[in-house]
Amino acid sequence: MDALSYCSLLLKQYYAFGAGIPLCFYLIKMLANMGEKLDVMKYFTIFSLLPTDLIVAKDPQVIFYNIALAVIGIVLFTGGILVFNRKDFSI
């Protein structure tokens, strides 16, 4: 029963990080859009790499933002695989 409660605790932590980090980025973006004093905060979110105005205008510069997002995704996915492979699951 202890293993089950430990797995439940880990699962809650994974859900907290999985939902909490994007929510935190979204709240920071909302705060940055509220006024000029907080405008600097918009550069601390991953959402700043998705320029919707350039996408709508079909600007060729969008490809650099897409490459940056793809690199971030690949690095995070690879990191997740490495961490998962190091786990010792006793079945």
mmCIF file with all atom_site columns, N, CA, C and O in Angstrom, residues 28 59 62:
data_model
loop_
_atom_site.group_PDB
_atom_site.id
_atom_site.type_symbol
_atom_site.label_atom_id
_atom_site.label_alt_id
_atom_site.label_comp_id
_atom_site.label_asym_id
_atom_site.label_entity_id
_atom_site.label_seq_id
_atom_site.pdbx_PDB_ins_code
_atom_site.Cartn_x
_atom_site.Cartn_y
_atom_site.Cartn_z
_atom_site.occupancy
_atom_site.B_iso_or_equiv
_atom_site.pdbx_formal_charge
_atom_site.auth_seq_id
_atom_site.auth_comp_id
_atom_site.auth_asym_id
_atom_site.auth_atom_id
_atom_site.pdbx_PDB_model_num
ATOM 1  N N  . ILE A 1 28 ? 1.528 35.279 -16.484 1.00 0.00 ? 28 ILE A N  1
ATOM 2  C CA . ILE A 1 28 ? 2.557 36.306 -16.693 1.00 0.00 ? 28 ILE A CA 1
ATOM 3  C C  . ILE A 1 28 ? 2.273 37.094 -17.959 1.00 0.00 ? 28 ILE A C  1
ATOM 4  O O  . ILE A 1 28 ? 2.411 38.316 -17.989 1.00 0.00 ? 28 ILE A O  1
ATOM 5  N N  . ASP A 1 59 ? 4.487 36.895 -42.605 1.00 0.00 ? 59 ASP A N  1
ATOM 6  C CA . ASP A 1 59 ? 5.856 37.388 -42.621 1.00 0.00 ? 59 ASP A CA 1
ATOM 7  C C  . ASP A 1 59 ? 6.824 36.197 -42.675 1.00 0.00 ? 59 ASP A C  1
ATOM 8  O O  . ASP A 1 59 ? 6.674 35.234 -41.938 1.00 0.00 ? 59 ASP A O  1
ATOM 9  N N  . VAL A 1 62 ? 8.638 34.446 -39.477 1.00 0.00 ? 62 VAL A N  1
ATOM 10 C CA . VAL A 1 62 ? 7.969 33.508 -38.577 1.00 0.00 ? 62 VAL A CA 1
ATOM 11 C C  . VAL A 1 62 ? 8.714 32.182 -38.494 1.00 0.00 ? 62 VAL A C  1
ATOM 12 O O  . VAL A 1 62 ? 8.683 31.506 -37.462 1.00 0.00 ? 62 VAL A O  1
#
